[in-house]
Amino acid sequence: MLAKSLRPPPDKHHGLQDIELRQRRRELDLIANEETRALFIARSKAISAVRRHLDDAGFIEVETPILQPLYGGALARPFTTHHNALDRTLYLRIATELYLKRLIVGGLERVYEIGKNFRNEGISFKHNPEFTVLEFYEAYADYDDVAARLEALVADVAANVDTSASEIDFTAPWRRVTLRDAIRDATGVDFMAHRDRAALAAAIGDRLPTADRSWPQLVDDLLSKFVEPDLQQPTFLMDYPVELSPLAKAHRSEPGLVERWEAFCGGMEIANAFTELNDPDEQRERFDAQLRLAAAGDDEAQPYDEIFVEALEQGMPPTGGVGVGIDRLVMALTGRRSIRDVVLFPAMRD
């Protein structure tokens, strides 16, 4: 007798069919369903392949704080907590970006981190409040360089897992289209021709709710509603408005835009990247603009991080950086339609 078994196992012949029970009681799902065990073994192999690929490319794995005195690196609402001994408010990180770029400043020229981020936002088939992210940063690279690196990375990962259930072809090169063209082709709206909130709202008309939405939020709404669902095969959407990208470098030839792309497949974003802004004076101005958005009611605006700006004043080399959603990447690789399928213990209502 090695352990008491006081409850009967799930029916091995029929398996455990109740989807909600499978997600709430993953141990029962793993006992009953061989497919579930294979899926999470595939997830583990995918993460191992990511590490191996980046290690072989000369990147070093690092760890940065999860509890942060100031959240940043993304446009999102944080979870807030309190440190009793220090008597101060802390935040669960929404991204690792600003700490990783400080390591670039310190001379670690290729770094990556795989870990949990936390965003206090809605739950859906592609959103979980805690999620696993890979972020990697490479000095002396730009957004074109890291796009090629992501293509190679994902192809390598796909070669190490069973992708037979997926209809996505990850073979490089992936399609590239500008965000402006993608939205204009889908909706007829040219957001760069309507550079204030009222004009853009008028151009959108009744196709989207526009009340209480800022200009950058309206652009993001157009992308999410009319473009993203149709991006099934891997696609880079290139060159975003500066208002959506306070940490990205200004575009070298297109005023008002920055060198940023987002990668999509399976109708969802799987990665986000910049040529990183390394001018401390411009970064201060960008943070000031985010403060104005926050004052106008945008609760996802990027807070002002003076420590990060001071780090940039030490001098950060030209850098390309990428964030990859591991959960969504596994969804795409394995043909799953819900993030709950690829997270062992997803967040659920009581």
C-alpha atoms as one frame of an Amber mdcrd trajectory, in Angstrom:
protein
   0.000   0.000   0.000   1.730   3.170  -1.205  -1.179   5.613  -0.972  -4.835
   5.657  -0.053  -7.222   5.870  -3.001 -10.540   6.941  -1.509 -12.250   8.118
  -4.697 -12.844   6.150  -7.888 -10.899   7.302 -10.959 -12.727   8.814 -13.932
 -14.128   6.367 -16.444 -11.106   5.343 -18.503 -13.182   4.088 -21.427 -15.203
   7.263 -22.027 -12.708   9.684 -20.526 -13.643  12.826 -18.641 -16.036  14.719
 -20.912 -17.134  17.718 -18.828 -14.959  20.571 -20.149 -15.352  22.781 -17.091
 -14.590  19.932 -14.706 -11.513  19.052 -16.760 -10.214  22.614 -16.413 -11.050
  22.956 -12.719  -9.712  19.517 -11.767  -6.803  19.095 -14.126  -5.465  16.112
 -12.174  -8.626  14.176 -13.133  -8.276  15.295 -16.740  -4.697  14.041 -16.821
  -5.728  10.701 -15.309  -8.572  10.167 -17.749  -7.366  11.674 -21.022  -4.175
  10.609 -22.740  -4.607  13.530 -25.175  -4.381  16.009 -22.296  -1.166  14.440
 -21.036   0.295  14.605 -24.552  -0.695  18.273 -24.872   1.093  19.376 -21.722
   4.138  17.290 -22.570   4.154  19.146 -25.909   3.968  22.463 -24.060   6.967
  21.486 -21.959   8.901  20.451 -25.069   8.052  23.785 -26.729   9.444  25.780
 -23.797  12.564  23.600 -23.718  13.030  24.221 -27.449  12.721  27.983 -26.914
  15.437  27.904 -24.255  17.709  25.703 -26.354  17.327  27.920 -29.428  18.115
  31.145 -27.574  20.941  29.603 -25.553  22.536  28.348 -28.777  22.210  31.862
 -30.244  24.262  33.357 -27.397  21.414  34.677 -25.240  21.544  34.328 -21.457
  18.490  33.603 -19.332  17.845  36.064 -16.494  15.230  36.705 -13.824  13.657
  40.065 -13.027  11.241  41.066 -10.237   7.634  39.918 -10.251   6.718  42.321
  -7.436   7.533  45.774  -8.774   7.312  49.242  -7.193   6.101  50.586 -10.548
   4.515  48.512 -13.282   5.415  49.170 -16.913   6.377  47.794 -20.287   2.812
  47.435 -21.598  -0.549  49.188 -21.749  -2.543  47.244 -19.154  -4.118  47.417
 -15.709  -2.028  45.811 -12.957  -2.826  43.721  -9.920  -1.954  45.658  -6.761
  -0.687  44.324  -3.450   0.867  45.644  -0.249   4.215  44.814   1.307   3.705
  44.926   5.056   7.347  45.159   6.155   8.147  47.943   3.689   4.691  49.521
   4.080   4.425  50.233   0.389   2.207  49.405  -2.550   3.662  46.953  -5.041
   2.373  45.635  -8.362   2.490  42.243 -10.006   4.416  42.837 -13.187   2.566
  43.328 -16.435   5.788  42.917 -18.443   9.517  42.312 -17.962  10.571  44.842
 -20.602  11.971  47.762 -18.623  14.140  45.609 -16.363  15.490  43.620 -19.300
  16.444  46.790 -21.168  18.284  47.995 -18.072  20.375  44.819 -18.403  21.162
  45.793 -22.004  22.374  49.130 -20.626  24.547  47.168 -18.198  26.317  45.336
 -21.008  24.406  42.031 -21.187  23.859  42.260 -24.938  21.545  39.272 -25.451
  19.102  38.440 -22.656  15.819  36.602 -22.287  13.332  35.689 -19.598  10.493
  33.164 -19.540   8.029  33.789 -16.750   4.599  34.855 -15.611   3.051  38.243
 -16.255  -0.194  39.416 -14.647  -2.816  41.761 -16.112  -6.030  42.722 -14.360
  -8.287  42.518 -17.381 -11.025  40.403 -18.905 -11.014  36.645 -19.355 -11.680
  35.176 -22.792 -10.599  32.300 -25.025  -7.261  34.093 -25.532  -6.867  35.953
 -22.190  -5.887  34.577 -18.799  -5.039  37.049 -16.008  -1.704  35.300 -15.445
   0.117  34.099 -18.519   3.560  32.907 -19.550   5.709  35.183 -21.689   9.091
  34.987 -23.346  10.840  38.335 -23.754  14.214  38.590 -25.456  16.381  41.616
 -26.232  19.297  41.877 -28.597  21.728  44.801 -28.768  22.741  46.149 -32.198
  19.520  44.830 -33.780  16.285  46.398 -35.004  12.731  45.196 -35.518  13.585
  43.586 -38.860  16.387  41.590 -37.269  14.229  40.293 -34.440  11.392  39.460
 -36.859  13.765  37.105 -38.655  14.896  35.688 -35.317  11.287  35.028 -34.267
  10.562  33.209 -37.531  13.587  30.965 -36.956  12.699  30.426 -33.292   9.092
  29.410 -33.979  10.139  27.111 -36.832  12.594  25.418 -34.484   9.946  25.012
 -31.781   7.433  23.641 -34.307   9.969  20.992 -35.344  10.101  19.752 -31.749
   6.371  19.285 -31.096   3.490  17.528 -32.804   1.739  20.183 -34.923  -0.512
  17.790 -36.832  -3.656  19.296 -35.247  -2.746  22.802 -36.399  -3.625  24.273
 -39.793  -0.969  26.997 -39.474   2.140  26.950 -41.647   5.031  28.476 -39.707
   7.482  28.300 -42.619   9.457  31.532 -43.117   9.102  34.139 -44.452   5.858
  35.223 -42.840   3.569  37.737 -44.539   4.275  41.403 -43.763   1.760  44.246
 -44.082   1.601  47.659 -42.452  -1.001  48.235 -39.746  -2.259  51.240 -41.696
  -2.878  49.190 -44.847  -4.419  46.295 -42.927  -6.989  48.520 -41.207  -7.639
  50.583 -44.337  -8.201  47.450 -46.446 -10.589  45.970 -43.859 -12.592  49.095
 -42.982 -11.810  51.907 -45.396 -10.608  53.989 -42.428  -7.162  55.594 -42.698
  -6.281  56.383 -39.097  -3.252  58.439 -40.119  -5.577  60.783 -42.034  -7.673
  61.307 -38.871  -5.166  62.247 -36.208  -7.557  63.439 -33.498 -10.142  61.474
 -31.569 -13.234  63.220 -32.892 -12.216  62.867 -36.550 -11.381  59.196 -36.170
 -14.625  58.520 -34.300 -16.567  60.207 -37.110 -14.783  58.081 -39.720 -15.617
  54.915 -37.771 -19.267  55.890 -37.413 -21.523  53.325 -35.769 -19.287  50.339
 -36.545 -17.716  50.544 -33.086 -18.556  52.200 -29.766 -16.491  55.393 -29.718
 -17.702  57.244 -26.620 -15.041  57.565 -23.927 -12.419  55.953 -26.171  -9.125
  57.748 -26.788  -7.531  57.965 -30.249  -5.064  55.125 -29.576  -7.837  52.987
 -28.116  -9.943  53.526 -31.243  -7.051  52.430 -33.478  -6.581  49.334 -31.322
 -10.332  48.652 -31.468 -10.239  48.751 -35.277  -7.385  46.258 -35.266  -9.033
  43.917 -32.755 -12.484  43.961 -34.367 -11.827  44.058 -38.105  -8.295  42.781
 -38.755  -7.078  40.385 -36.077  -9.777  37.662 -36.457  -8.871  37.166 -40.137
  -5.119  36.751 -39.575  -4.987  32.963 -39.566  -1.575  32.357 -41.131   1.511
  33.983 -39.545   1.542  37.707 -40.325   3.595  40.662 -39.135   1.604  43.895
 -38.854   4.263  46.590 -39.183   4.701  50.250 -38.219   2.355  51.418 -35.461
   1.333  54.939 -34.397   3.564  56.425 -31.728   0.514  56.902 -29.480   0.164
  53.111 -29.169   3.861  52.521 -28.631   5.476  54.724 -25.962   8.599  52.549
 -25.721   9.365  52.074 -29.430  11.795  54.044 -31.588  10.478  56.552 -34.115
  10.208  55.162 -37.638  13.232  56.028 -39.746  11.114  57.249 -42.689   7.426
  57.551 -41.658   6.556  60.523 -39.396   4.085  59.724 -36.642   4.902  56.012
 -36.703   7.325  53.826 -34.780   9.298  50.730 -35.678   7.017  48.167 -34.112
   5.362  45.003 -35.285   2.911  42.538 -33.836   2.823  38.928 -35.044  -0.537
  37.218 -35.492  -1.771  33.761 -36.361  -4.870  31.769 -35.597  -6.790  35.047
 -35.288  -4.767  36.286 -32.303  -1.602  38.168 -31.462   1.284  35.897 -30.463
   4.186  38.387 -30.314   5.026  42.089 -30.094   8.332  43.769 -30.938  10.078
  47.132 -31.275  13.209  48.759 -32.365  13.630  49.989 -28.809  13.572  53.701
 -28.034  17.001  54.552 -26.604  16.826  58.367 -26.516  16.172  59.372 -22.869
  14.889  62.835 -23.782  12.316  61.424 -26.182  11.386  58.732 -23.664  10.600
  61.441 -21.101   8.330  63.143 -23.635   6.582  59.840 -24.364   5.995  59.215
 -20.662   4.599  62.740 -20.319   2.164  61.996 -23.162   1.078  58.827 -21.353
   0.454  60.871 -18.207  -1.877  63.101 -20.195  -3.763  60.037 -21.450  -4.070
  58.778 -17.879  -5.386  62.157 -16.742  -7.987  61.942 -19.514  -9.230  58.632
 -18.124  -7.128  55.978 -19.919  -6.498  53.469 -17.111  -4.129  51.436 -19.293
  -1.675  54.262 -19.941   2.017  53.653 -19.271   3.137  55.227 -15.956   6.183
  57.496 -15.780   9.321  55.531 -14.825  12.135  57.928 -13.930  14.524  55.117
 -12.957  14.204  53.656 -16.444  14.850  57.042 -18.054  17.940  57.500 -15.893
  19.141  54.082 -17.058  18.740  55.229 -20.669  20.860  58.270 -19.801  23.741
  55.871 -19.174  23.479  54.921 -22.842  21.593  51.966 -24.342  22.856  50.649
 -27.690  20.395  50.209 -30.559  18.295  47.224 -29.515  15.555  44.985 -30.839
  13.158  43.410 -28.361  10.377  40.830 -28.642   7.660  39.547 -26.316   6.080
  36.182 -27.184   2.966  34.788 -25.520   3.919  31.195 -24.752   0.330  30.121
 -24.039  -0.914  31.474 -27.358   2.056  30.054 -29.222   1.239  26.614 -27.815
  -2.397  27.129 -28.854  -1.280  27.866 -32.400   1.165  24.955 -32.540  -1.331
  22.402 -31.221  -4.517  23.671 -32.887  -6.283  24.648 -29.659  -8.946  27.352
 -29.633  -8.952  28.296 -25.946  -6.126  29.394 -23.685  -7.734  27.318 -20.928
  -6.830  24.199 -22.889  -3.091  24.902 -22.677  -2.847  26.252 -19.104  -2.791
  23.543 -16.452  -4.816  25.546 -13.932  -6.606  28.464 -15.656  -8.436  31.232
 -13.817 -12.153  30.479 -13.511 -15.181  31.898 -11.718 -16.232  30.454  -8.378
